[in-house]
Coordinates of C-alpha atoms in Angstrom, one line a residue:
M1 CA 10.6 -75.0 31.3
M2 CA 10.9 -75.5 27.5
V3 CA 7.3 -74.6 27.0
G4 CA 7.7 -71.4 29.0
L5 CA 10.8 -70.4 27.1
A6 CA 9.1 -71.1 23.8
F7 CA 6.0 -69.1 24.8
H8 CA 8.3 -66.2 25.9
L9 CA 10.2 -66.2 22.6
L10 CA 6.9 -66.4 20.7
L11 CA 5.5 -63.4 22.7
T12 CA 8.7 -61.5 22.1
A13 CA 8.5 -62.1 18.3
A14 CA 4.8 -61.1 18.2
Y15 CA 5.5 -57.9 20.1
A16 CA 8.5 -57.1 17.9
L17 CA 6.3 -57.6 14.8
A18 CA 3.6 -55.3 16.2
A19 CA 6.2 -52.7 17.3
V20 CA 7.9 -52.5 14.0
Q21 CA 4.6 -51.7 12.3
R22 CA 3.7 -48.9 14.7
L23 CA 6.9 -47.4 16.1
P24 CA 10.1 -46.0 14.8
R25 CA 12.8 -48.7 14.4
L26 CA 15.0 -47.5 17.3
Q27 CA 12.1 -47.5 19.7
A28 CA 10.7 -50.8 18.4
A29 CA 14.1 -52.4 18.9
A30 CA 14.5 -51.0 22.4
E31 CA 11.0 -52.2 23.5
T32 CA 11.6 -55.6 22.0
L33 CA 14.9 -55.9 23.9
L34 CA 13.1 -55.0 27.1
V35 CA 10.4 -57.7 26.5
L36 CA 13.2 -60.2 25.8
L37 CA 15.3 -59.4 28.9
L38 CA 12.4 -59.2 31.3
P39 CA 10.2 -62.2 30.6
F40 CA 6.5 -61.3 31.1
F41 CA 7.3 -58.2 33.3
G42 CA 8.8 -56.3 30.3
F43 CA 5.7 -57.1 28.2
A44 CA 3.4 -56.2 31.1
I45 CA 5.1 -52.9 31.8
L46 CA 5.0 -51.8 28.1
V47 CA 1.4 -52.8 27.6
V48 CA 0.4 -50.8 30.7
W49 CA 2.4 -47.8 29.6
H50 CA 0.9 -47.8 26.1
I51 CA -2.6 -48.2 27.4
T52 CA -2.1 -45.4 29.9
C53 CA -0.8 -43.0 27.2
H54 CA -3.7 -43.9 25.0
L55 CA -6.2 -43.2 27.8
L56 CA -4.6 -39.9 28.7
H57 CA -4.4 -38.9 25.0
T58 CA -0.7 -38.8 25.2
G59 CA -0.3 -41.9 23.2
A60 CA 0.0 -39.8 20.1
L61 CA 3.5 -38.8 21.2
P62 CA 6.1 -37.8 18.7
L63 CA 7.4 -41.3 18.9
Y64 CA 4.2 -42.6 17.5
E65 CA 4.0 -40.0 14.7
E66 CA 7.4 -40.1 13.2
G67 CA 6.2 -38.9 9.8
R68 CA 4.2 -36.0 11.3
Q69 CA 7.0 -35.0 13.6
R70 CA 9.5 -35.1 10.7
A71 CA 7.3 -32.8 8.7
M72 CA 7.1 -30.4 11.6
I73 CA 10.8 -30.0 12.2
S74 CA 12.3 -30.6 8.8
L75 CA 12.8 -28.2 5.9
E76 CA 12.0 -30.7 3.2
P77 CA 9.8 -29.6 0.3
L78 CA 6.1 -29.2 1.4
A79 CA 7.2 -29.0 5.0
Y80 CA 6.6 -25.2 5.5
Q81 CA 3.8 -22.8 5.8
A82 CA 4.3 -20.2 3.0
D83 CA 2.0 -17.7 4.7
V84 CA 3.9 -17.5 7.9
V85 CA 7.5 -17.6 6.7
P86 CA 9.3 -14.1 7.0
L87 CA 10.7 -13.7 3.6
Q88 CA 13.5 -11.4 4.8
D89 CA 14.9 -14.3 6.8
T90 CA 15.0 -16.6 3.7
Y91 CA 18.3 -14.8 2.7
L92 CA 19.8 -16.6 5.7
L93 CA 19.0 -20.0 4.3
G94 CA 21.8 -22.0 2.8
D95 CA 19.5 -24.1 0.7
A96 CA 19.0 -22.3 -2.6
R97 CA 16.2 -24.5 -3.8
L98 CA 14.2 -23.9 -0.6
R99 CA 14.7 -20.2 -0.8
R100 CA 13.6 -20.2 -4.4
R101 CA 10.5 -22.2 -3.4
L102 CA 9.6 -19.8 -0.6
F103 CA 10.0 -16.7 -2.8
T104 CA 8.3 -18.0 -5.9
D105 CA 5.3 -19.4 -4.0
A106 CA 4.8 -16.2 -2.1
I107 CA 5.2 -14.1 -5.2
K108 CA 2.8 -16.3 -7.2
Q109 CA 0.2 -16.0 -4.5
E110 CA 0.8 -12.2 -4.3
V111 CA 1.3 -12.3 -0.5
V112 CA 4.5 -10.2 -0.6
N113 CA 3.4 -6.9 0.9
N114 CA 6.8 -5.6 1.9
E115 CA 8.0 -3.5 -1.0
A116 CA 11.6 -3.5 0.3
V117 CA 11.7 -7.3 0.3
L118 CA 10.2 -7.3 -3.2
R119 CA 12.8 -4.8 -4.5
Q120 CA 15.5 -6.9 -2.9
A121 CA 14.1 -10.0 -4.7
V122 CA 14.3 -8.1 -8.0
H123 CA 18.1 -8.0 -7.7
D124 CA 18.4 -11.6 -6.5
E125 CA 21.1 -13.7 -8.1
D126 CA 18.5 -16.4 -8.6
R127 CA 17.0 -15.6 -12.0
E128 CA 13.7 -17.4 -11.2
I129 CA 13.2 -15.3 -8.1
A130 CA 14.1 -12.1 -9.9
Y131 CA 11.8 -13.0 -12.8
Y132 CA 8.7 -13.5 -10.6
A133 CA 9.5 -10.4 -8.5
V134 CA 9.7 -8.3 -11.6
S135 CA 6.5 -9.8 -12.9
L136 CA 4.7 -9.1 -9.6
M137 CA 6.0 -5.5 -9.5
T138 CA 4.9 -4.9 -13.1
A139 CA 1.5 -6.4 -12.4
R140 CA 1.0 -4.2 -9.3
A141 CA 2.1 -1.1 -11.2
E142 CA -0.3 -1.8 -14.0
K143 CA -3.1 -2.4 -11.4
L144 CA -2.3 0.8 -9.5
A145 CA -2.2 2.8 -12.8
A146 CA -5.6 1.4 -13.8
E147 CA -7.1 2.2 -10.4
L148 CA -5.7 5.7 -10.5
Y149 CA -7.1 6.3 -14.0
A150 CA -10.5 5.1 -12.8
L151 CA -10.4 7.2 -9.7
E152 CA -9.4 10.3 -11.7
Q153 CA -12.4 9.8 -14.0
Q154 CA -14.7 9.4 -11.1
L155 CA -13.3 12.6 -9.5
R156 CA -13.8 14.6 -12.6
A157 CA -17.4 13.4 -12.6
A158 CA -18.1 13.8 -8.9
G159 CA -15.9 16.8 -8.1
A160 CA -13.4 17.2 -5.3
D161 CA -16.3 17.5 -2.8
D162 CA -16.5 13.7 -2.6
E163 CA -14.2 13.2 0.3
P164 CA -14.3 9.4 0.5
L165 CA -13.4 9.2 -3.2
L166 CA -10.7 11.8 -2.6
R167 CA -9.2 9.9 0.3
R168 CA -9.2 6.7 -1.8
Y169 CA -7.4 8.6 -4.6
A170 CA -4.8 9.9 -2.2
A171 CA -4.2 6.5 -0.7
T172 CA -3.8 5.0 -4.1
L173 CA -1.4 7.7 -5.2
E174 CA 0.7 7.1 -2.0
A175 CA 0.8 3.4 -2.7
F176 CA 1.9 4.1 -6.3
L177 CA 4.7 6.3 -5.1
A178 CA 5.8 3.9 -2.4
S179 CA 6.0 1.0 -4.9
G180 CA 8.7 2.8 -6.9
S181 CA 6.7 2.4 -10.1
G182 CA 6.9 4.8 -13.1
D183 CA 9.6 7.1 -14.4
E184 CA 10.7 10.4 -12.8
V185 CA 8.2 12.5 -14.8
S186 CA 5.2 10.3 -14.0
R187 CA 6.2 10.1 -10.4
R188 CA 6.5 13.9 -10.2
E189 CA 3.1 14.3 -11.7
K190 CA 1.6 11.7 -9.2
R191 CA 3.3 13.4 -6.3
G192 CA 1.9 16.8 -7.3
A193 CA -1.6 15.2 -7.6
L194 CA -1.1 13.7 -4.1
L195 CA -0.1 17.0 -2.6
S196 CA -3.1 18.7 -4.1
A197 CA -5.4 16.0 -2.8
L198 CA -3.9 16.2 0.7
A199 CA -4.1 20.0 0.7
A200 CA -7.8 19.8 -0.2
L201 CA -8.4 17.2 2.6
A202 CA -6.4 19.4 5.1
K203 CA -8.6 22.4 4.2
A204 CA -11.7 20.3 4.6
H205 CA -10.5 19.0 8.0
P206 CA -8.4 21.7 9.7
E207 CA -8.5 19.9 13.0
S208 CA -6.7 16.9 11.5
T209 CA -2.9 16.7 11.5
L210 CA -2.7 13.5 9.3
Y211 CA -2.8 15.2 5.9
F212 CA -0.1 17.8 6.8
E213 CA 2.2 15.0 8.0
Q214 CA 1.6 12.9 4.9
A215 CA 2.4 15.9 2.6
L216 CA 5.6 16.7 4.6
R217 CA 6.6 13.0 4.3
Q218 CA 6.3 13.1 0.6
L219 CA 8.1 16.4 0.2
L220 CA 11.0 15.3 2.4
A221 CA 11.3 12.0 0.5
S222 CA 11.5 13.9 -2.8
G223 CA 13.9 16.6 -1.5
A224 CA 11.4 19.5 -2.1
Y225 CA 12.5 21.4 1.0
G226 CA 11.1 24.7 -0.1
Q227 CA 7.6 23.3 -0.5
A228 CA 8.0 21.5 2.8
E229 CA 8.8 24.8 4.6
A230 CA 5.5 26.3 3.2
V231 CA 3.4 23.3 4.3
L232 CA 5.1 23.4 7.7
R233 CA 4.2 27.0 8.2
D234 CA 0.5 26.2 7.4
Y235 CA 0.7 23.2 9.7
A236 CA 2.1 25.3 12.6
R237 CA -0.4 28.1 12.0
Q238 CA -3.4 25.7 12.1
H239 CA -2.1 23.7 15.1
P240 CA -0.3 26.1 17.4
G241 CA 1.1 24.8 20.7
E242 CA 1.0 21.2 19.4
E243 CA 4.0 18.9 19.2
G244 CA 3.3 17.7 15.6
P245 CA 4.7 20.8 13.8
Y246 CA 7.8 20.7 16.0
L247 CA 8.5 17.1 15.2
C248 CA 8.1 17.7 11.5
E249 CA 10.3 20.7 11.7
L250 CA 12.9 18.5 13.4
R251 CA 12.8 16.1 10.5
L252 CA 13.1 18.9 8.0
A253 CA 16.0 20.5 9.9
L254 CA 17.7 17.1 10.0
A255 CA 17.2 16.6 6.2
R256 CA 18.6 20.1 5.5
R257 CA 21.5 19.5 7.9
Q258 CA 20.7 22.4 10.2
P259 CA 22.0 21.5 13.6
E260 CA 21.3 24.9 15.2
R261 CA 17.7 24.8 14.1
M262 CA 17.4 21.2 15.4
A263 CA 18.7 22.4 18.8
A264 CA 16.2 25.3 18.8
V265 CA 13.3 22.9 17.9
V266 CA 14.3 20.5 20.8
Q267 CA 14.4 23.4 23.3
A268 CA 11.0 24.6 22.0
L269 CA 9.6 21.0 22.4
K270 CA 10.8 21.0 26.0
T271 CA 8.9 24.2 26.8
L272 CA 5.5 23.1 25.3
P273 CA 2.7 23.3 27.9
C274 CA 1.0 20.1 26.6
R275 CA 1.8 16.6 27.6
L276 CA 4.3 15.2 25.2
S277 CA 3.9 11.8 23.4
A278 CA 6.5 9.0 23.5
D279 CA 7.8 10.1 20.1
A280 CA 8.4 13.6 21.3
L281 CA 10.1 12.4 24.5
A282 CA 12.3 10.0 22.5
A283 CA 13.3 12.9 20.1
I284 CA 14.2 15.1 23.0
R285 CA 16.3 12.4 24.7
Y286 CA 18.1 11.6 21.4
W287 CA 18.7 15.1 20.1
D288 CA 19.1 17.2 23.2
R289 CA 22.8 18.2 23.4
R290 CA 23.7 19.9 26.7
P291 CA 27.0 21.7 26.9
E292 CA 28.3 19.3 29.6
D293 CA 27.7 16.4 27.2
E294 CA 29.7 17.8 24.4

């Protein structure tokens, strides 16, 4: 009897020692208690369970990998993937150090592609975040300015007939204006250059609506409504019966606060013989004002 008890206590102590080394403390204590309260049967049950989990590849349960699991669910330093964290959501974090870490790492790696987030970071109360955001915006502006200068030199040498080069130039100009870089004078010059490039591309490809819509987007953003009216007339003349000019006219009428014109455009959209896109149908549903609804 005494020999059996001594063997049981020795087995329990050995199991406890092995469990403490491999398992979280709480789990090790619970399993040791089971071995102690169920002589031989507790040990046998746990051994069979562990072997089964190992054979089924489920032995690497979170209980076995406490450190790895903690890294997966915690927000401790180094416990995040900087390339998958939505930076806009970091403003919801209460931990200022973690927010700073996320922003500065992303900015240092130049993975912030959302200009709105970057502009928000410039005005952040955290000086380190604001400093790195300003540095990145300045570096991007310098890079875009250098690219524009190089493209302008190439266009002077190649001429406006080089369409791939002209498209690259227009895309770089649009990126420069979208970044908010430069003073008002330089931005006005760049916008004029962009409109000239888009006009040349639209002339070369009269079947395309892309360049008209890009030009109208720039003109509406800058408040140049008179120029927008002229571009819109050219757009409607080259693409009669299509919904694109009507949608652009609806945006222009909205920007100029012309409700009667908006109502007329919506009615014209409804009478088009072509099949309307989802955008056109959404515009009709939103802006159509029937007398009984007023």
